[in-house]
Amino acid sequence: MDKRFPLEDQIDMLASALRGRVIAPGNADYDTVRLTAAGNFDGRRPAAVIRVATAADVAAVLNFAQATDLEVAVRSGGHSIGGHSASNGGLVIDLRDLDSLEIDAKAATAWCGAGLTAGEVTEAVQQHGMIIGFGDAATVGIGGLTLGGGVGFLARKHGLTIDHLLAAEIVTANGDILVVDADHHADLFWAIRGGGGNFGVVTRLKYRIHPLPSFIGGPLILPATAEVLAGFVAAAEAAPDELTVIANVMPAPPLPFLPPALHGQTILMGMMAYAGGAEAAERALAPFRALATPLADLVGPAPLSSMYIPEDPTLRLSVTCRSLFTAGIDTAQASEILAHLDRTDAPMKVAQVRVLGGATARVPAEATAYAHRKSRVLVGYLAMYPDPAETLAQDYWAEQGITALRNGEDSVYVNFLGTEGHDRIRAAYPDMTWNRLRAVKRQYDPENLFRLNQNIPPAA
Ligand SMILES: Cc1cc2nc3c(=O)[nH]c(=O)nc-3n(C[C@H](O)[C@H](O)[C@H](O)COP(=O)(O)OP(=O)(O)OC[C@H]3O[C@@H](n4cnc5c(N)ncnc54)[C@H](O)[C@@H]3O)c2cc1C
């Protein structure tokens, strides 16, 4: 790139070479397009956001970034908790126009553009009576979610999102457009199943889709006592694989099915997901309903898409998240969780407990870069608040909460990391996985072009 030209002119030249659209500070929609989901990073102003239209566009942008020494951020759904899909002064490769979707119901596969969200793909495959297991929020991008692992409502029945992944199209740092699977670039295919965005820009993902003839799900709301929370986790561990649950301990939102006196009181909102028939679901749910008289019970036949948490697009909030894999939650830990929730004044706060096991645990640890296959419980604190200036205080609160739950355990799920930094990224991978990831990184991105992420440095 000829550095005699001002950057703006060089970006104009790039724009003329692309099928997609370049949005620079002079464009009317720049201030909307540059934002990601979390308000913490609203201050970042990239040199340009590039809404790529093809994998070849991605290759051209990567080439341009290297010629101009501009930082590269990669964005699918924009839900990075660490702000990694927002750049200050660099280039944002925004994939959301890569929204192709080819479902082959007979072969039980789906090729999905990396710009699609979990909700969009779920709605589409559901039309065929099929399903892919994503997470608990519809607007999260399948790109970031899948590359980190993907822990959701089918984790015990069908495993993580990466356990559905059959192949991916990826543009590497040197501009190669590769299709990777178990037989082609198997090392790279291994690394992108848990290693995040470190190895290239994934433009399309091919998933195995599963039939879902019957699904029973919804919120079961219980009083939030230590005994109920510990009992809930124990019941979830003992449940059949068809049942995956997420316990959200939080102040009751003003939902119409909750009595007004409960609004703002701490409740346990159990999100119950049974991938199977109604009678067996009743049996599996009985131990949870027996823990205490439910405050509300909305569990019943429903599409899986109804499980996604309702989101208000008009609310612009900053987000804090800290988490840990643990062996379980006993009554003392449950007590601590309830007490800790009272120690923040964030308007929205949740302690979330996800029980893993089942199909997730049956995949060998070395089969994918997500290696915490035997970790049974994932616990996290989340706070959401309007003023980004509160971030440090809320991070401190969440950090303290996690520290108190550590029982010698340290490992963490990479997709629930925020801005913690190297030590916590390291805790996302056991030594063997980490060393193998670094070797793959050296092969495909030796200069660490993809460093705006939970970064895995190339092996020396
Ligand atoms: C409200 C909320 C709910 C969540 N629920 C769950 C859940 O239930 N289960 C779960 O597992 N996780 C969950 N997460 C975490 C989520 O999986 C991660 O934040 C994920 O990175 C978001 O993906 P994204 O594409 O939306 O984000 P983005 O901000 O677009 O991407 C995040 C990072 O992923 C990488 N990346 C994204 N797309 C690509 C791509 N196509 N190619 C290369 N690199 C890419 C980049 O490094 C990027 O910085 C949740 C997060 C939020 C905010």
Coordinates of C-alpha atoms and ligand atoms in Angstrom, one line a residue:
M1 CA 0.0 0.0 0.0
D2 CA 1.4 3.4 -0.9
K3 CA 1.6 5.3 2.4
R4 CA 1.8 8.6 0.5
F5 CA -2.0 8.5 0.3
P6 CA -4.1 9.6 3.3
L7 CA -5.7 6.6 5.1
E8 CA -9.2 7.8 4.0
D9 CA -8.2 7.6 0.3
Q10 CA -6.7 4.2 0.8
I11 CA -10.0 3.1 2.4
D12 CA -11.9 4.5 -0.6
M13 CA -9.7 2.4 -2.9
L14 CA -10.3 -0.7 -0.8
A15 CA -14.1 0.0 -1.0
S16 CA -14.0 0.1 -4.8
A17 CA -12.4 -3.3 -4.9
L18 CA -15.0 -5.0 -2.7
R19 CA -18.5 -6.4 -3.3
G20 CA -19.5 -5.4 0.2
R21 CA -19.9 -2.0 1.8
V22 CA -17.3 0.1 3.6
I23 CA -18.7 2.4 6.3
A24 CA -16.2 5.1 7.4
P25 CA -16.6 8.1 9.9
G26 CA -18.2 10.3 7.1
N27 CA -21.1 7.8 6.5
A28 CA -24.5 8.6 8.1
D29 CA -24.8 5.2 9.7
Y30 CA -21.2 5.0 11.0
D31 CA -22.3 5.7 14.6
T32 CA -24.8 2.9 14.5
V33 CA -22.8 0.4 12.6
R34 CA -19.7 0.7 14.8
L35 CA -21.5 -0.3 18.0
T36 CA -21.4 -3.8 19.5
A37 CA -24.0 -5.3 21.9
A38 CA -22.3 -4.2 25.1
G39 CA -22.3 -0.5 25.9
N40 CA -18.9 -0.7 27.6
F41 CA -17.1 -0.3 24.3
D42 CA -19.2 2.6 22.8
G43 CA -16.2 4.9 22.8
R44 CA -14.3 2.9 20.2
R45 CA -14.1 4.4 16.7
P46 CA -12.8 2.2 14.0
A47 CA -11.2 3.6 10.8
A48 CA -13.9 1.7 8.9
V49 CA -16.5 -1.1 9.4
I50 CA -16.5 -3.4 6.4
R51 CA -19.7 -5.2 5.7
V52 CA -18.1 -7.9 3.6
A53 CA -20.2 -9.8 1.0
T54 CA -18.0 -12.7 0.2
A55 CA -15.0 -14.7 1.5
A56 CA -12.9 -13.0 -1.2
D57 CA -13.9 -9.6 0.3
V58 CA -12.5 -10.9 3.7
A59 CA -9.3 -11.9 2.0
A60 CA -8.9 -8.4 0.4
V61 CA -9.5 -6.7 3.8
L62 CA -7.0 -8.9 5.5
N63 CA -4.5 -8.1 2.8
F64 CA -5.2 -4.4 3.2
A65 CA -4.9 -4.5 7.0
Q66 CA -1.5 -6.1 6.7
A67 CA -0.4 -3.5 4.2
T68 CA -1.6 -0.6 6.3
D69 CA -0.7 -2.1 9.8
L70 CA -4.3 -1.6 10.9
E71 CA -5.7 -3.7 13.7
V72 CA -8.4 -6.2 12.6
A73 CA -11.6 -6.9 14.6
V74 CA -13.9 -9.7 13.5
R75 CA -17.6 -9.4 14.1
S76 CA -20.5 -11.9 13.7
G77 CA -23.2 -11.1 16.2
G78 CA -21.3 -8.4 18.1
H79 CA -21.8 -10.0 21.5
S80 CA -18.2 -10.2 22.6
I81 CA -18.1 -9.6 26.3
G82 CA -14.5 -8.4 26.0
G83 CA -15.3 -5.9 23.3
H84 CA -13.1 -7.8 20.8
S85 CA -15.4 -7.0 17.9
A86 CA -15.0 -3.3 18.4
S87 CA -11.8 -1.5 17.4
N88 CA -10.4 1.9 18.0
G89 CA -8.7 3.1 14.8
G90 CA -8.6 -0.3 13.2
L91 CA -10.8 -2.2 10.7
V92 CA -13.9 -4.1 11.7
I93 CA -14.8 -7.0 9.4
D94 CA -18.5 -7.2 9.9
L95 CA -19.9 -10.5 8.7
R96 CA -23.6 -9.9 9.2
D97 CA -24.3 -9.8 5.4
L98 CA -23.0 -13.4 5.1
D99 CA -26.5 -14.7 5.8
S100 CA -26.9 -17.6 3.4
L101 CA -28.6 -20.6 4.8
E102 CA -28.8 -24.0 3.0
I103 CA -30.7 -26.6 4.9
D104 CA -30.5 -30.2 3.6
A105 CA -33.1 -31.9 5.7
K106 CA -32.6 -35.3 4.1
A107 CA -28.9 -35.3 4.8
A108 CA -29.5 -33.5 8.2
T109 CA -27.0 -30.8 7.5
A110 CA -27.1 -27.0 7.3
W111 CA -24.5 -24.6 5.8
C112 CA -25.0 -21.3 7.5
G113 CA -23.4 -17.9 6.8
A114 CA -21.3 -16.7 9.7
G115 CA -23.3 -13.5 9.9
L116 CA -26.5 -15.3 11.1
T117 CA -27.6 -15.2 14.7
A118 CA -28.5 -18.2 16.8
G119 CA -32.2 -17.1 16.7
E120 CA -32.3 -16.8 12.9
V121 CA -30.8 -20.3 12.4
T122 CA -33.0 -21.9 15.1
E123 CA -36.2 -20.4 13.5
A124 CA -35.1 -21.7 10.1
V125 CA -34.1 -25.3 11.0
Q126 CA -37.1 -25.5 13.3
Q127 CA -39.4 -25.2 10.2
H128 CA -38.0 -28.6 9.2
G129 CA -38.6 -30.2 12.6
M130 CA -34.9 -30.0 13.2
I131 CA -32.6 -28.3 15.7
I132 CA -29.0 -27.2 16.4
G133 CA -28.0 -26.5 20.0
F134 CA -26.9 -22.9 20.4
G135 CA -26.9 -20.8 23.6
D136 CA -29.6 -19.0 25.6
A137 CA -29.8 -15.7 23.6
A138 CA -31.3 -15.3 20.1
T139 CA -29.1 -12.3 19.1
V140 CA -25.8 -14.0 19.8
G141 CA -23.9 -14.6 16.5
I142 CA -23.3 -18.2 15.5
G143 CA -19.7 -17.2 14.6
G144 CA -18.4 -16.3 18.0
L145 CA -20.6 -18.7 19.9
T146 CA -19.5 -21.7 17.8
L147 CA -15.8 -20.9 17.7
G148 CA -15.7 -20.8 21.5
G149 CA -17.7 -24.0 22.1
G150 CA -21.4 -23.1 22.5
V151 CA -23.1 -24.2 25.7
G152 CA -26.9 -24.2 25.5
F153 CA -30.2 -25.9 26.1
L154 CA -29.3 -29.1 24.2
A155 CA -25.8 -29.6 25.9
R156 CA -26.7 -32.8 27.7
K157 CA -28.7 -34.3 24.8
H158 CA -26.6 -33.3 21.8
G159 CA -23.4 -31.7 23.2
L160 CA -22.0 -28.3 22.5
T161 CA -22.5 -26.3 19.3
I162 CA -19.1 -27.5 18.2
D163 CA -20.2 -31.1 18.5
H164 CA -22.7 -30.3 15.7
L165 CA -20.0 -28.7 13.5
L166 CA -19.1 -30.8 10.4
A167 CA -17.1 -28.2 8.4
A168 CA -16.3 -24.6 8.0
E169 CA -15.1 -22.1 5.4
I170 CA -12.3 -20.0 6.8
V171 CA -10.1 -17.2 5.4
T172 CA -6.6 -17.4 6.9
A173 CA -4.2 -14.6 7.6
N174 CA -2.5 -15.0 4.2
G175 CA -5.8 -14.8 2.4
D176 CA -6.3 -18.5 1.6
I177 CA -10.0 -19.5 1.6
L178 CA -10.1 -23.0 3.0
V179 CA -12.9 -25.5 3.7
V180 CA -11.8 -27.4 6.8
D181 CA -13.3 -30.6 8.3
A182 CA -12.1 -33.8 9.9
D183 CA -10.2 -34.8 6.7
H184 CA -9.0 -31.5 5.4
H185 CA -6.8 -29.2 7.5
A186 CA -7.9 -31.4 10.5
D187 CA -5.6 -29.4 12.8
L188 CA -7.3 -26.2 11.9
F189 CA -10.7 -27.8 12.2
W190 CA -9.8 -29.0 15.7
A191 CA -8.5 -25.5 16.7
I192 CA -11.6 -23.6 15.7
R193 CA -13.8 -25.9 17.8
G194 CA -13.0 -24.0 21.1
G195 CA -10.0 -21.9 20.1
G196 CA -12.1 -18.8 19.2
G197 CA -11.3 -16.3 16.5
N198 CA -7.5 -16.9 16.6
F199 CA -7.0 -18.8 13.4
G200 CA -8.9 -16.9 10.6
V201 CA -12.2 -15.4 9.6
V202 CA -14.9 -18.1 9.4
T203 CA -17.3 -17.2 6.7
R204 CA -19.6 -20.3 6.6
L205 CA -20.3 -23.1 9.1
K206 CA -21.8 -26.6 8.3
Y207 CA -23.7 -28.2 11.1
R208 CA -25.3 -31.6 11.7
I209 CA -29.0 -30.9 12.4
H210 CA -31.0 -33.2 14.7
P211 CA -34.7 -34.1 14.6
L212 CA -36.6 -32.7 17.5
P213 CA -40.1 -34.2 17.3
S214 CA -41.1 -33.1 20.7
F215 CA -39.8 -30.4 23.1
I216 CA -41.1 -29.5 26.5
G217 CA -39.6 -26.3 28.0
G218 CA -40.0 -23.0 29.7
P219 CA -39.4 -21.2 33.0
L220 CA -40.0 -22.9 36.4
I221 CA -39.8 -20.2 39.0
L222 CA -38.9 -21.3 42.5
P223 CA -38.1 -19.5 45.8
A224 CA -34.4 -18.6 45.9
T225 CA -33.2 -20.3 49.1
A226 CA -29.8 -22.0 49.5
E227 CA -31.5 -25.4 49.8
V228 CA -33.5 -25.0 46.7
L229 CA -30.6 -23.8 44.6
A230 CA -28.3 -26.6 45.8
G231 CA -31.2 -29.1 45.3
F232 CA -31.9 -27.8 41.9
V233 CA -28.2 -28.3 40.8
A234 CA -28.2 -31.8 42.3
A235 CA -31.5 -32.7 40.5
A236 CA -30.1 -31.4 37.2
E237 CA -27.0 -33.6 37.6
A238 CA -29.2 -36.6 38.3
A239 CA -31.6 -35.9 35.4
P240 CA -31.7 -37.9 32.2
D241 CA -29.6 -36.4 29.3
E242 CA -32.8 -35.2 27.6
L243 CA -33.1 -32.5 30.3
T244 CA -30.7 -29.5 30.2
V245 CA -31.4 -26.7 32.7
I246 CA -30.0 -23.2 33.4
A247 CA -30.7 -21.7 36.8
N248 CA -30.8 -17.9 36.9
V249 CA -30.8 -16.5 40.4
M250 CA -31.9 -12.9 40.0
P251 CA -34.4 -10.2 41.1
A252 CA -37.8 -11.1 39.7
P253 CA -38.5 -9.0 36.6
P254 CA -42.0 -7.4 36.4
L255 CA -43.4 -10.3 34.4
P256 CA -47.2 -10.6 34.1
F257 CA -47.3 -14.1 35.5
L258 CA -45.5 -13.1 38.7
P259 CA -47.5 -11.4 41.5
P260 CA -46.4 -7.7 41.8
A261 CA -45.3 -8.4 45.4
L262 CA -42.5 -10.6 44.1
H263 CA -41.1 -8.1 41.6
G264 CA -37.6 -7.2 42.6
Q265 CA -37.4 -10.1 45.1
T266 CA -34.7 -12.7 44.4
I267 CA -36.0 -15.7 42.6
L268 CA -34.6 -18.8 41.0
M269 CA -35.7 -18.8 37.4
G270 CA -35.0 -22.4 36.2
M271 CA -35.0 -22.5 32.4
M272 CA -36.0 -26.1 31.7
A273 CA -35.4 -27.8 28.4
Y274 CA -36.5 -31.3 27.8
A275 CA -35.8 -32.7 24.3
G276 CA -38.3 -35.5 24.3
G277 CA -41.9 -36.6 24.9
A278 CA -44.4 -35.1 27.4
E279 CA -44.7 -38.0 29.8
A280 CA -41.0 -38.6 30.2
A281 CA -40.6 -34.9 30.7
E282 CA -43.1 -34.9 33.6
R283 CA -41.0 -37.6 35.3
A284 CA -37.8 -35.7 34.7
L285 CA -39.2 -32.4 36.0
A286 CA -40.9 -33.9 39.1
P287 CA -37.8 -33.6 41.4
F288 CA -37.5 -29.9 40.6
R289 CA -41.1 -29.2 41.2
A290 CA -40.8 -31.0 44.5
L291 CA -38.0 -28.7 45.8
A292 CA -40.6 -26.0 46.8
T293 CA -44.0 -24.8 45.7
P294 CA -43.2 -23.1 42.4
L295 CA -43.9 -19.4 42.3
A296 CA -44.8 -19.9 38.6
D297 CA -44.6 -22.9 36.3
L298 CA -44.7 -22.2 32.6
V299 CA -43.0 -25.4 31.4
G300 CA -44.9 -27.1 28.6
P301 CA -44.8 -28.0 24.9
A302 CA -43.1 -25.2 23.0
P303 CA -40.7 -24.6 20.2
L304 CA -37.0 -24.5 21.3
S305 CA -36.8 -20.9 20.0
S306 CA -39.2 -19.9 22.9
M307 CA -36.4 -20.6 25.3
Y308 CA -34.3 -17.6 24.2
I309 CA -34.2 -14.8 26.8
P310 CA -36.4 -11.8 25.8
E311 CA -34.2 -8.9 24.9
D312 CA -35.1 -5.2 24.7
P313 CA -33.3 -3.6 21.8
T314 CA -34.0 -0.1 23.1
L315 CA -31.9 -0.7 26.3
R316 CA -28.2 0.1 25.9
L317 CA -26.4 -1.5 28.8
S318 CA -22.9 -2.3 29.8
V319 CA -22.1 -5.8 30.7
T320 CA -19.9 -7.5 33.3
C321 CA -19.4 -11.3 33.4
R322 CA -17.1 -13.5 35.5
S323 CA -17.4 -17.3 35.6
L324 CA -15.8 -20.6 36.6
F325 CA -16.2 -24.3 36.1
T326 CA -17.0 -26.1 39.4
A327 CA -17.7 -29.6 40.5
G328 CA -21.1 -28.7 41.8
I329 CA -23.0 -26.2 44.1
D330 CA -23.5 -27.2 47.7
T331 CA -25.7 -25.5 50.2
A332 CA -22.8 -23.3 51.5
Q333 CA -21.9 -22.2 48.0
A334 CA -25.6 -21.5 47.2
S335 CA -25.8 -19.4 50.4
E336 CA -22.8 -17.4 49.3
I337 CA -24.3 -16.9 45.8
L338 CA -27.5 -15.5 47.3
A339 CA -25.6 -13.2 49.7
H340 CA -23.2 -12.0 46.9
L341 CA -26.1 -10.9 44.6
D342 CA -27.1 -8.4 47.3
R343 CA -23.6 -6.8 47.2
T344 CA -24.1 -5.0 43.9
D345 CA -26.6 -2.3 43.1
A346 CA -26.6 -3.0 39.3
P347 CA -30.1 -2.7 38.0
M348 CA -29.9 -6.1 36.4
K349 CA -27.8 -8.9 38.0
V350 CA -27.9 -12.6 37.7
A351 CA -26.0 -15.6 39.2
Q352 CA -26.2 -18.2 36.6
V353 CA -25.6 -21.9 37.1
R354 CA -25.5 -24.3 34.1
V355 CA -25.3 -28.1 34.6
L356 CA -23.3 -29.8 31.9
G357 CA -22.5 -33.5 31.6
G358 CA -24.4 -35.9 29.3
A359 CA -23.4 -35.7 25.6
T360 CA -21.0 -32.8 26.3
A361 CA -19.0 -35.0 28.7
R362 CA -18.9 -38.0 26.3
V363 CA -16.6 -36.3 23.8
P364 CA -12.9 -37.0 24.5
A365 CA -11.1 -33.9 25.9
E366 CA -8.5 -34.0 23.1
A367 CA -11.1 -34.2 20.3
T368 CA -11.8 -30.4 20.2
A369 CA -10.1 -27.3 21.6
Y370 CA -12.9 -27.0 24.2
A371 CA -11.3 -29.5 26.6
H372 CA -13.4 -29.1 29.8
R373 CA -15.5 -32.1 28.9
K374 CA -15.6 -33.5 32.4
S375 CA -16.5 -30.1 34.1
R376 CA -19.9 -30.6 35.5
V377 CA -21.1 -27.1 36.4
L378 CA -20.5 -23.6 34.9
V379 CA -21.3 -20.8 37.3
G380 CA -21.2 -17.1 36.5
Y381 CA -22.1 -13.7 37.8
L382 CA -23.5 -11.1 35.3
A383 CA -24.3 -7.5 35.9
M384 CA -25.9 -5.0 33.4
Y385 CA -26.0 -1.3 34.0
P386 CA -26.5 1.9 32.0
D387 CA -23.3 3.8 32.9
P388 CA -20.1 2.3 31.4
A389 CA -18.1 4.2 34.1
E390 CA -19.4 1.6 36.5
T391 CA -17.5 -1.2 34.7
L392 CA -14.5 -1.4 37.1
A393 CA -16.7 -1.6 40.2
Q394 CA -19.0 -4.2 38.7
D395 CA -16.1 -6.3 37.4
Y396 CA -14.7 -6.2 41.0
W397 CA -18.0 -7.4 42.4
A398 CA -18.2 -10.3 40.0
E399 CA -14.5 -11.2 40.5
Q400 CA -15.0 -11.3 44.3
G401 CA -18.0 -13.5 43.8
I402 CA -16.1 -16.0 41.7
T403 CA -13.1 -16.0 44.0
A404 CA -15.4 -17.0 46.9
L405 CA -16.7 -20.0 44.9
R406 CA -13.3 -21.4 44.0
N407 CA -12.7 -24.7 45.6
G408 CA -9.2 -25.1 44.2
E409 CA -10.8 -24.9 40.8
D410 CA -9.6 -22.4 38.3
S411 CA -10.8 -23.3 34.8
V412 CA -13.0 -21.1 32.7
Y413 CA -15.1 -21.2 29.6
V414 CA -13.5 -19.0 26.9
N415 CA -16.8 -17.5 25.6
F416 CA -17.7 -16.2 29.1
L417 CA -14.4 -14.3 29.4
G418 CA -14.5 -10.5 29.3
T419 CA -11.4 -8.3 29.7
E420 CA -9.7 -10.5 32.4
G421 CA -6.5 -10.9 30.3
H422 CA -3.9 -13.6 29.8
D423 CA -4.1 -15.6 33.0
R424 CA -7.7 -16.3 32.6
I425 CA -7.4 -17.0 28.9
R426 CA -4.7 -19.5 29.9
A427 CA -7.2 -21.1 32.4
A428 CA -9.6 -21.8 29.5
Y429 CA -7.2 -24.4 28.1
P430 CA -5.3 -27.3 29.8
D431 CA -1.6 -27.4 28.9
M432 CA -1.9 -30.0 26.1
T433 CA -4.6 -28.1 24.4
W434 CA -2.9 -24.7 24.9
N435 CA 0.4 -26.0 23.4
R436 CA -1.4 -27.6 20.4
L437 CA -3.4 -24.4 19.8
R438 CA -0.2 -22.3 19.8
A439 CA 1.4 -24.7 17.3
V440 CA -1.7 -24.4 15.0
K441 CA -1.6 -20.6 15.5
R442 CA 2.1 -20.5 14.4
Q443 CA 1.2 -22.4 11.2
Y444 CA -1.8 -20.3 10.2
D445 CA -1.3 -16.9 11.8
P446 CA 2.4 -16.6 12.7
E447 CA 2.3 -12.8 12.9
N448 CA -0.8 -12.8 15.2
L449 CA -2.9 -10.8 12.8
F450 CA -5.9 -12.1 14.7
R451 CA -5.0 -10.8 18.1
L452 CA -8.1 -8.8 19.1
N453 CA -9.7 -11.8 20.8
Q454 CA -9.0 -14.1 23.8
N455 CA -5.6 -14.3 22.3
I456 CA -3.5 -17.5 21.9
P457 CA 0.0 -16.3 20.9
P458 CA 1.8 -18.3 18.1
A459 CA 4.3 -20.9 19.4
A460 CA 7.9 -19.5 19.3
Ligands
LIG1 C1 -26.5 -12.0 26.2 C2 -25.4 -13.1 26.0 C3 -25.8 -14.4 26.2 C4 -24.9 -15.4 25.9 N1 -25.3 -16.7 26.1 C5 -24.4 -17.7 25.8 C6 -24.8 -19.1 25.9 O1 -25.9 -19.4 26.3 N2 -23.9 -20.0 25.6 C7 -22.6 -19.7 25.2 O2 -21.8 -20.6 24.9 N3 -22.2 -18.4 25.1 C8 -23.0 -17.4 25.4 N4 -22.6 -16.1 25.3 C9 -21.2 -15.8 25.0 C10 -21.1 -15.8 23.5 O3 -21.0 -17.1 23.0 C11 -19.8 -15.0 23.1 O4 -19.9 -13.7 23.7 C12 -19.6 -15.0 21.6 O5 -18.2 -14.7 21.4 C13 -20.5 -14.1 20.9 O6 -20.4 -14.3 19.6 P1 -20.8 -13.1 18.5 O7 -20.6 -13.7 17.2 O8 -22.2 -12.6 18.9 O9 -19.8 -12.0 19.0 P2 -18.8 -11.1 18.2 O10 -18.6 -10.0 19.1 O11 -19.2 -10.8 16.8 O12 -17.5 -12.0 18.1 C14 -16.8 -12.3 19.3 C15 -15.4 -12.8 18.9 O13 -15.5 -14.0 18.3 C16 -14.6 -14.1 17.2 N5 -15.4 -14.3 16.0 C17 -16.8 -14.1 15.9 N6 -17.2 -14.5 14.7 C18 -16.1 -14.9 14.0 C19 -15.9 -15.5 12.8 N7 -16.9 -15.7 11.9 N8 -14.6 -15.8 12.4 C20 -13.6 -15.6 13.2 N9 -13.7 -15.1 14.5 C21 -15.0 -14.8 14.9 C22 -13.8 -12.8 17.2 O14 -12.6 -13.0 17.9 C23 -14.7 -11.9 17.9 O15 -14.0 -10.8 18.5 C24 -23.5 -15.1 25.6 C25 -23.2 -13.8 25.5 C26 -24.1 -12.8 25.7 C27 -23.7 -11.3 25.5

